[in-house]
XYZ file of C-alpha atoms in Angstrom:
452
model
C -49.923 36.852 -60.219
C -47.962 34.795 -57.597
C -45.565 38.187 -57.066
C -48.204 40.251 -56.520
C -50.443 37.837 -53.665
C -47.146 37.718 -51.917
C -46.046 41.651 -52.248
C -49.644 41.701 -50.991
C -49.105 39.231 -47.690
C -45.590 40.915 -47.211
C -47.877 44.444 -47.288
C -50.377 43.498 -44.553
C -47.478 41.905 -42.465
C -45.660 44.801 -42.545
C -48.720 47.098 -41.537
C -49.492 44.877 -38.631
C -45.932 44.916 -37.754
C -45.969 48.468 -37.311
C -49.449 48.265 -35.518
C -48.618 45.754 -32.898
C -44.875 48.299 -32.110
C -47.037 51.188 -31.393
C -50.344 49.145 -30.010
C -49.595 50.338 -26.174
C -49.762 54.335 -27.335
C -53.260 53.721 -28.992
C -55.096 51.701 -26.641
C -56.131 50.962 -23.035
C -57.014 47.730 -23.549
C -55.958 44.997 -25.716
C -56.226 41.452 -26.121
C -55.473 39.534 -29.060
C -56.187 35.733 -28.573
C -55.901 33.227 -31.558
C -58.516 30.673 -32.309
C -58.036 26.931 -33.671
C -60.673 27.699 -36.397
C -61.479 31.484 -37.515
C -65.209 32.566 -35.947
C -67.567 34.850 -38.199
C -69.314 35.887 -35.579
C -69.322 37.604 -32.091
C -71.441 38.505 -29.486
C -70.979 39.620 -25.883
C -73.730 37.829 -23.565
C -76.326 39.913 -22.102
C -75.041 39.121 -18.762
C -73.748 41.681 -15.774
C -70.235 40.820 -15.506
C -68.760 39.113 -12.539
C -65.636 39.515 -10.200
C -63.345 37.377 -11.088
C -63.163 35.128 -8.059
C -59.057 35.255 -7.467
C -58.925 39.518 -7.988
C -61.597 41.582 -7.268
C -59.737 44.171 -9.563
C -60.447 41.892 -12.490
C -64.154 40.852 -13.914
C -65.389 37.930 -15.958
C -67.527 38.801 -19.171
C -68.902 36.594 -22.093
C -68.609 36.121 -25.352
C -70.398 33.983 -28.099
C -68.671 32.571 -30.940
C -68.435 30.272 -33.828
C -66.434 27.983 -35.885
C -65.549 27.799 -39.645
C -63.970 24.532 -40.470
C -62.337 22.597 -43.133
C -64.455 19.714 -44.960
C -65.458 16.784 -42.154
C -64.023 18.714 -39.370
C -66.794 19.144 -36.778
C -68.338 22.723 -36.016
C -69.360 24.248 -33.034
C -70.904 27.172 -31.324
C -68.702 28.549 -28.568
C -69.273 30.206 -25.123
C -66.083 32.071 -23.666
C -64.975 33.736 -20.540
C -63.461 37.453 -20.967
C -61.424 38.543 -18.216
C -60.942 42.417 -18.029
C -59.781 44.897 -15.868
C -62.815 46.373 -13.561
C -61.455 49.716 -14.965
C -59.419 49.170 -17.969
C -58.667 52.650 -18.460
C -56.601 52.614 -16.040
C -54.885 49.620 -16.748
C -52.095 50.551 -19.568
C -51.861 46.907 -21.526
C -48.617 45.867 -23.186
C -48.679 43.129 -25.629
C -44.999 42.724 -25.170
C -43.946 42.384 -21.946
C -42.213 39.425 -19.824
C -44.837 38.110 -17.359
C -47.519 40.641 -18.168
C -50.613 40.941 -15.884
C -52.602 40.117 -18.784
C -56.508 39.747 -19.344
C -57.680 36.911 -21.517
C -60.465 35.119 -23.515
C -61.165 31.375 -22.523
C -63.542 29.137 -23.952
C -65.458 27.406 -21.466
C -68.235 25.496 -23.460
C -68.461 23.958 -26.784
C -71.863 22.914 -28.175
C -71.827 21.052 -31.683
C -73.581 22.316 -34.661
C -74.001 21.125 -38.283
C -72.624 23.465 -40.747
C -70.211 26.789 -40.087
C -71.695 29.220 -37.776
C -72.857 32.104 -40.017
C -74.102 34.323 -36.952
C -74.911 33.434 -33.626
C -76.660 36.090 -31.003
C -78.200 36.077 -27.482
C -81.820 36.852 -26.185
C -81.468 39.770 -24.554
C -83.934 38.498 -22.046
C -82.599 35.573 -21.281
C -78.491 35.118 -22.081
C -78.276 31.620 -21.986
C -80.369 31.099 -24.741
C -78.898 31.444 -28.171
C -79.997 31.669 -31.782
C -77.087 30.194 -34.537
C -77.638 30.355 -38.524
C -75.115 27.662 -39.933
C -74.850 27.120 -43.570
C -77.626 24.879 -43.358
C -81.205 26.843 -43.870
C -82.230 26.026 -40.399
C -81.783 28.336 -37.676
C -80.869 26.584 -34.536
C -82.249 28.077 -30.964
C -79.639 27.098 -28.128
C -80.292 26.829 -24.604
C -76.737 26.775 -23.521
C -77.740 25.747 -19.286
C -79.298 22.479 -20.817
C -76.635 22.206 -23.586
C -73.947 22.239 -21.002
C -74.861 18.564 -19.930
C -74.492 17.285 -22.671
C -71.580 15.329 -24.289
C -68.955 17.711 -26.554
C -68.475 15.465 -28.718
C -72.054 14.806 -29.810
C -74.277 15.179 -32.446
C -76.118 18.460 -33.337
C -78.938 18.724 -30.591
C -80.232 21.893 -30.484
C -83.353 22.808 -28.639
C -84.914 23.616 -31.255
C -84.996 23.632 -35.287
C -86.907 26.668 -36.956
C -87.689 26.319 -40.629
C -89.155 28.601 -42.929
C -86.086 29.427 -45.332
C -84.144 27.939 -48.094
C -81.258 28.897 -48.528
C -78.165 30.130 -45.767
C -78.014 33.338 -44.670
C -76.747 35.859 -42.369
C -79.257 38.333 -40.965
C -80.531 37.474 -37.279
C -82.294 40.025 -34.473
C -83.719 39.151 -31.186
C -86.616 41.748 -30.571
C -85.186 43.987 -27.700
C -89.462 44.027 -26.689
C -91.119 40.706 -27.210
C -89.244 38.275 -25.287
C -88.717 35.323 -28.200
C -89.366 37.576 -31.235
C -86.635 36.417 -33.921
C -86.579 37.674 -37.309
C -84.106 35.982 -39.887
C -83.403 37.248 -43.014
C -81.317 34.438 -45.550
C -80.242 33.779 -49.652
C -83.456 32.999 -50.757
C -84.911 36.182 -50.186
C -87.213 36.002 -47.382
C -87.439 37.428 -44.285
C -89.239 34.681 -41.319
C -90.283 35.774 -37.721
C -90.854 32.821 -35.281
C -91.962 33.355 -31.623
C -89.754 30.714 -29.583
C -91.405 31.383 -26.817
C -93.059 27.804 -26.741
C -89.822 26.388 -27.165
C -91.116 23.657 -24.351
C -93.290 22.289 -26.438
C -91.730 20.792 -29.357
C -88.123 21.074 -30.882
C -89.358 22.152 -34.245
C -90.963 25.416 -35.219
C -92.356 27.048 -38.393
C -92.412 30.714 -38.645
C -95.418 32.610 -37.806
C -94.425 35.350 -40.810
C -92.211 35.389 -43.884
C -92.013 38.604 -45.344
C -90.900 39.164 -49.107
C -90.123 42.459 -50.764
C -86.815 41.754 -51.619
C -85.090 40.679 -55.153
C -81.813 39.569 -53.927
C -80.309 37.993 -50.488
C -81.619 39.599 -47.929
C -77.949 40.594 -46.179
C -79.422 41.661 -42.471
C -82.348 42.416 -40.397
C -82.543 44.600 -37.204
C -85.762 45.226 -34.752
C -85.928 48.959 -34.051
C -84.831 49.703 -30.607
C -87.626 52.568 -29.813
C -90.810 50.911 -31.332
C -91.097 47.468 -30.910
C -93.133 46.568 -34.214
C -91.021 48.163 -36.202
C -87.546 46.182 -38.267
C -85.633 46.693 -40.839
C -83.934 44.735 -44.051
C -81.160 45.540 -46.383
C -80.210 43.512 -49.218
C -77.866 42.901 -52.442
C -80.685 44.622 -54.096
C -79.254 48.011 -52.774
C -82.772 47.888 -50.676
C -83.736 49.720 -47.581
C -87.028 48.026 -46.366
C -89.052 49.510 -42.752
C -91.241 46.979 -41.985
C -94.135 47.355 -39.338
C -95.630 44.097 -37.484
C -99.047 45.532 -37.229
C -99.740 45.200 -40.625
C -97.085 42.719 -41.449
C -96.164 44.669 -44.838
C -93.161 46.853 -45.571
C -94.242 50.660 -44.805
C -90.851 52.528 -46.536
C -88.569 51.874 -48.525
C -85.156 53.244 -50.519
C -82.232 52.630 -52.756
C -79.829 53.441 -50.242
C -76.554 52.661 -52.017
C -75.608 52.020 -55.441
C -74.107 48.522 -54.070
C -75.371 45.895 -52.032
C -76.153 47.052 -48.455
C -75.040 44.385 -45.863
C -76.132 45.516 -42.551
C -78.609 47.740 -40.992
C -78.423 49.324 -37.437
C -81.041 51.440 -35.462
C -79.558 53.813 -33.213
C -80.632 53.255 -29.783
C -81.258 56.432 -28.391
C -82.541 58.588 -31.268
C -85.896 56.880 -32.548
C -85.181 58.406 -36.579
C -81.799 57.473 -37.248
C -80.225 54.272 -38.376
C -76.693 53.542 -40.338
C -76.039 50.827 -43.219
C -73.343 49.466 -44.347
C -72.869 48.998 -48.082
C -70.596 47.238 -50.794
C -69.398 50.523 -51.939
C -67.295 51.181 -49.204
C -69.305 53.797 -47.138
C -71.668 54.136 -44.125
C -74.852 55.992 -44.968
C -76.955 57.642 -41.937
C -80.729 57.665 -42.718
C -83.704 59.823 -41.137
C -86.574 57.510 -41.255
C -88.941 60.415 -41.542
C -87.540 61.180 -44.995
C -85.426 58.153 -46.238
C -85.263 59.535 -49.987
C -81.534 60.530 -49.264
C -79.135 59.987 -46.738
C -78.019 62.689 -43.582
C -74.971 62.040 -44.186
C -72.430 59.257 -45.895
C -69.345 58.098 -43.640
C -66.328 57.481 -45.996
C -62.958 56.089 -45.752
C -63.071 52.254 -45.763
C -61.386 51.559 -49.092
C -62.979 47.944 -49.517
C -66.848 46.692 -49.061
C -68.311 47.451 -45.306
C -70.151 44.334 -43.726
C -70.709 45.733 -40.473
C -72.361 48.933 -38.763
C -73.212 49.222 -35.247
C -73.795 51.957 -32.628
C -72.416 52.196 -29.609
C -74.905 51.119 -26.834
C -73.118 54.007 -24.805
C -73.164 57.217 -26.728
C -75.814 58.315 -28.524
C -73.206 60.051 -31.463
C -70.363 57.309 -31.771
C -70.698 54.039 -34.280
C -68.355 51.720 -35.485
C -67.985 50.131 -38.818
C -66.037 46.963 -40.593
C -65.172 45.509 -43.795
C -62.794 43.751 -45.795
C -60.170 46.393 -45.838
C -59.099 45.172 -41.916
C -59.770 47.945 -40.333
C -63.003 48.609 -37.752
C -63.363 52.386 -37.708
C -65.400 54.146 -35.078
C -66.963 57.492 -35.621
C -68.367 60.003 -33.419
C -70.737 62.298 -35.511
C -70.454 64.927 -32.999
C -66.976 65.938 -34.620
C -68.943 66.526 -38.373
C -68.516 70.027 -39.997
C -65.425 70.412 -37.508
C -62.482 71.845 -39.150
C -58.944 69.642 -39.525
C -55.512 70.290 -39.121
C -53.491 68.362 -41.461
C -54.192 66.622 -44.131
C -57.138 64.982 -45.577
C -55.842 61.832 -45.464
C -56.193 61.503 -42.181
C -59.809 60.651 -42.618
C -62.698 63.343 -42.141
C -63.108 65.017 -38.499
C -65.914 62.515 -37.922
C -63.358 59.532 -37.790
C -62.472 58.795 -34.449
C -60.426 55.730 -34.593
C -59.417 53.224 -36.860
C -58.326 49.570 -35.367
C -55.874 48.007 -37.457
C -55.024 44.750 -35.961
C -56.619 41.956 -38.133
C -54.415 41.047 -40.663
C -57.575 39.724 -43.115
C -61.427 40.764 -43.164
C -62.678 41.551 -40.389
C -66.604 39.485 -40.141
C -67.766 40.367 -37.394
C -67.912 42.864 -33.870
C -69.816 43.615 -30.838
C -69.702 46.667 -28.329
C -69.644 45.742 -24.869
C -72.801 47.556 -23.115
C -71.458 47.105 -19.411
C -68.022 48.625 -19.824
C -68.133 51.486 -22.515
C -65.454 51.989 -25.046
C -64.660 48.137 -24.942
C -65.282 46.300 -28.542
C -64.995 42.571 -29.398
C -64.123 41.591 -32.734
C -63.091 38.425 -34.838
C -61.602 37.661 -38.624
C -60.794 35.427 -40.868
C -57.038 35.264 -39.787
C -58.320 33.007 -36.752
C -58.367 36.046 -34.601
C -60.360 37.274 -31.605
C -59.643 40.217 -30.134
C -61.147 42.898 -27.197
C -60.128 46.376 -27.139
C -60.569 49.825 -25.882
C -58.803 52.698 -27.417
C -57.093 55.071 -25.452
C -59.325 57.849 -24.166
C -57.338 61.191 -24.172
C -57.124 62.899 -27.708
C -53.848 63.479 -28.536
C -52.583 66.838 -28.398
C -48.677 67.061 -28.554
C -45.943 64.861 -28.246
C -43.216 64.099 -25.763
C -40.467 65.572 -28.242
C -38.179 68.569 -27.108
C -39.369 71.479 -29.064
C -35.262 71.772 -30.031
C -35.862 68.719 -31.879
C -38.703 70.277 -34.366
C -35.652 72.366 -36.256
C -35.522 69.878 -38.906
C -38.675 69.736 -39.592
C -40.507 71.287 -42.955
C -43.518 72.073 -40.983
C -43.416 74.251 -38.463
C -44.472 73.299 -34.636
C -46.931 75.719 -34.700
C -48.638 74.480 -37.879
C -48.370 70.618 -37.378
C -50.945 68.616 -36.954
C -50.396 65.562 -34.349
C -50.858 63.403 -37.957
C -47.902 65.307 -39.534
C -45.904 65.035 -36.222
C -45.788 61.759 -36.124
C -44.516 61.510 -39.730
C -41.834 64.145 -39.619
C -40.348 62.453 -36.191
C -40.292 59.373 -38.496
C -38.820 60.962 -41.314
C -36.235 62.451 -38.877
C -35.673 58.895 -37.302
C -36.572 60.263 -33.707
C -37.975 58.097 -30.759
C -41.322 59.461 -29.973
C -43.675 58.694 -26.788
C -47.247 60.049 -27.282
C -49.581 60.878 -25.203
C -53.094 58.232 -24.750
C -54.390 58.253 -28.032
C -58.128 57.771 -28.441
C -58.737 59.930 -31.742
C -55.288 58.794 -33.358
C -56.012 57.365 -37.050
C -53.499 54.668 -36.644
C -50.313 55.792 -37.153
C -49.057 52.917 -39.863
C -51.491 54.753 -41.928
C -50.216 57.820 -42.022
C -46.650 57.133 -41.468
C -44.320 58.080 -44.906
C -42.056 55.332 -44.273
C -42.203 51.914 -42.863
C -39.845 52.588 -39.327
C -41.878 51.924 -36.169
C -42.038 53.953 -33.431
C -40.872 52.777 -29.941
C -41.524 54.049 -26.426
């Protein structure tokens, strides 16, 4: 047993190894920044970014995240300063370099809480307020101006306490509509909407609704972004609840995987489609107008997915996470498309898949204000923010003499089988900015790295 954990560390180390060599080919941005305690949650503030006040070719963005200590060590929620280039596409990033111009994640406020941070997530009308679930059954409301005057090393303070559950949980949606609308969905089941909106007037709040259809933990809830009394649930009872305020009762719902579904996500430009993620290690898209089967089912994690979210830029693209390490984006434009190459490469609708957590992956967050740019955090103690590179790759930097070794012909190859015959050839490859490029340690037939 003891042999195989370790041929399974020396495994991932030797995948991220060959990720971090060939990191400055596959993105345009990247920042990997460790944390004292691993977060399981992130979420960029709501907030315009600023210039940075020393380079006006650099801005300053924010991020919310948590802590997941050991036994008596104090937890906290966490407010941090991104820097990033103004354009970061045109800023090539190299993780290795002496000196490097290099953007960075800061934290700049700490604000104690009792229990782990499950999930934290900002109003969207107001960023400095922020909603926490710990592994308490509270769910703490943070108003992160006032909590800033306050003492670090405190005692939990928050502004205020909602109650209505039992159990922990991880589900938590500000309504995009009704400014203080936050639904909660936990362990024990239930699903509880408070309106914080009278926040001022006392620090503890029962919900105005707790909605139960579920047999299981409820795993997520998600307001609709078109129709603003409309949410969703999903839950370890493989359920797909629509639930509509109006009448306070579910109005639809579905077995949408045989597994538990962990995460629901309304797309926010198209007012019918949403995306789960599910246990058995796919993505389903959904039509709410006839939620009996899905569109279409996204495949190729190879573990349990936790995570779905579109991106708040493209109507088409998504992005998805699990316990495999990898956070795969998709663009559904590229379905039905034919492939070069092999299947393994992933089907056409696979855009990219980030490989640079070395264990699960809990949570991410697309940045709205600079498109392309995704935050995400794991259990190694990692934070990271990221853009892959935007040109698809075509060809690569290789003399065409050099192909006369290889068993497939130029001609024929696919940029996937390129990369592994210059490997199996041992030759030093450059490619070009790689934005559809399934990382290459995936597809490589032998463990060599490539170098610029």
């Amino acid at each position: 047993m003891a042999g195989e954990q370790n041929g399974g560390v020396d495994e991932v180390m030797e995948e991220f190894a060959i990720w971090k060599k060939n990191s400055p080919y596959l993105y345009d941005l990247l920042i990997s920044h460790s944390l004292e305690w691993p977060s399981l949650t992130v979420d960029w503030v709501p907030l315009a970014p600023f210039p940075h006040p020393a380079n006006s070719s650099l801005a300053v963005h924010k991020l919310v995240l948590g802590t997941h200590t050991s036994e008596e060590v104090p937890n906290f929620l966490m407010v941090a300063d991104v820097i990033l280039p103004v354009k970061a596409s045109e800023t090539r990033i190299d993780i290795t370099g002496e000196n490097p111009i290099m953007p960075e994640v800061e934290i700049t406020q700490k604000i104690r809480v009792d229990g782990e941070v499950n999930r934290a997530r900002c109003m969207p009308q107001n960023p400095e307020i922020i909603g926490a679930k710990t592994s308490g059954c509270e769910v703490y409301v943070f108003n992160c101006g006032k909590q800033g005057a306050k003492a670090q090393g405190g005692e939990c303070d928050p502004d205020l306490r909602l109650r209505g559950h039992d159990k922990e949980g991880y589900g938590l949606s500000w309504s995009p509509f009704k400014e203080g609308y936050l639904l909660s969905g936990s362990n024990d089941q239930k699903i509880c909407l408070w309106d914080v909106s009278s926040m001022a007037d006392k620090n503890v709040l029962d919900a105005m609704n707790v909605y139960e259809a579920h047999e299981s933990v409820v795993g997520d809830v998600s307001w609709h972004l078109k129709n603003e009394n409309l949410f969703g649930s999903v839950g370890d009872d493989c359920l797909l609840v629509i639930w509509d305020l109006r009448t306070n009762k579910s109005v639809d719902s579905v077995r949408a995987h045989e597994e538990e579904v962990n995460y629901v996500s309304f797309n926010p430009y198209n007012e019918w489609i949403l995306a789960t993620a599910s246990s058995d290690t796919t993505v389903g898209l959904f039509d709410l107008r006839k939620l009996a089967e899905p569109l279409h089912v996204l495949s190729s994690h190879t573990e349990g997915v936790y995570e779905v979210e579109w991106d708040p830029n493209h109507e088409t693209v998504l992005a998805s996470s699990g316990d495999d390490r990898r956070l795969m984006v998709w663009d559904l434009n590229n379905m039905g498309n034919e492939q070069d190459g092999d299947a393994e490469d992933g089907p056409p609708e696979l855009l990219f898949s980030h490989g640079g957590h070395k264990a699960k992956i809990s949570d991410f967050t697309w940045n709205a204000h600079q498109p392309w740019v995704i935050a995400s955090v794991a259990e190694d103690n990692s934070v990271q923010v990221w853009q892959m590179a935007k040109a698809i790759p075509s060809r690569f930097s290789i003399s065409k003499d050099a192909y006369r070794n290889w068993s497939v012909p130029y001609e024929e190859a696919s940029p996937f089988q390129m990369v592994r015959e210059a490997i199996d050839n041992e030759m030093i490859i450059k490619c070009c900015s790689c934005a559809t490029i399934h990382l290459l340690m995936e597809v490589c037939t032998t463990p060599q790295a490539l170098t610029g």
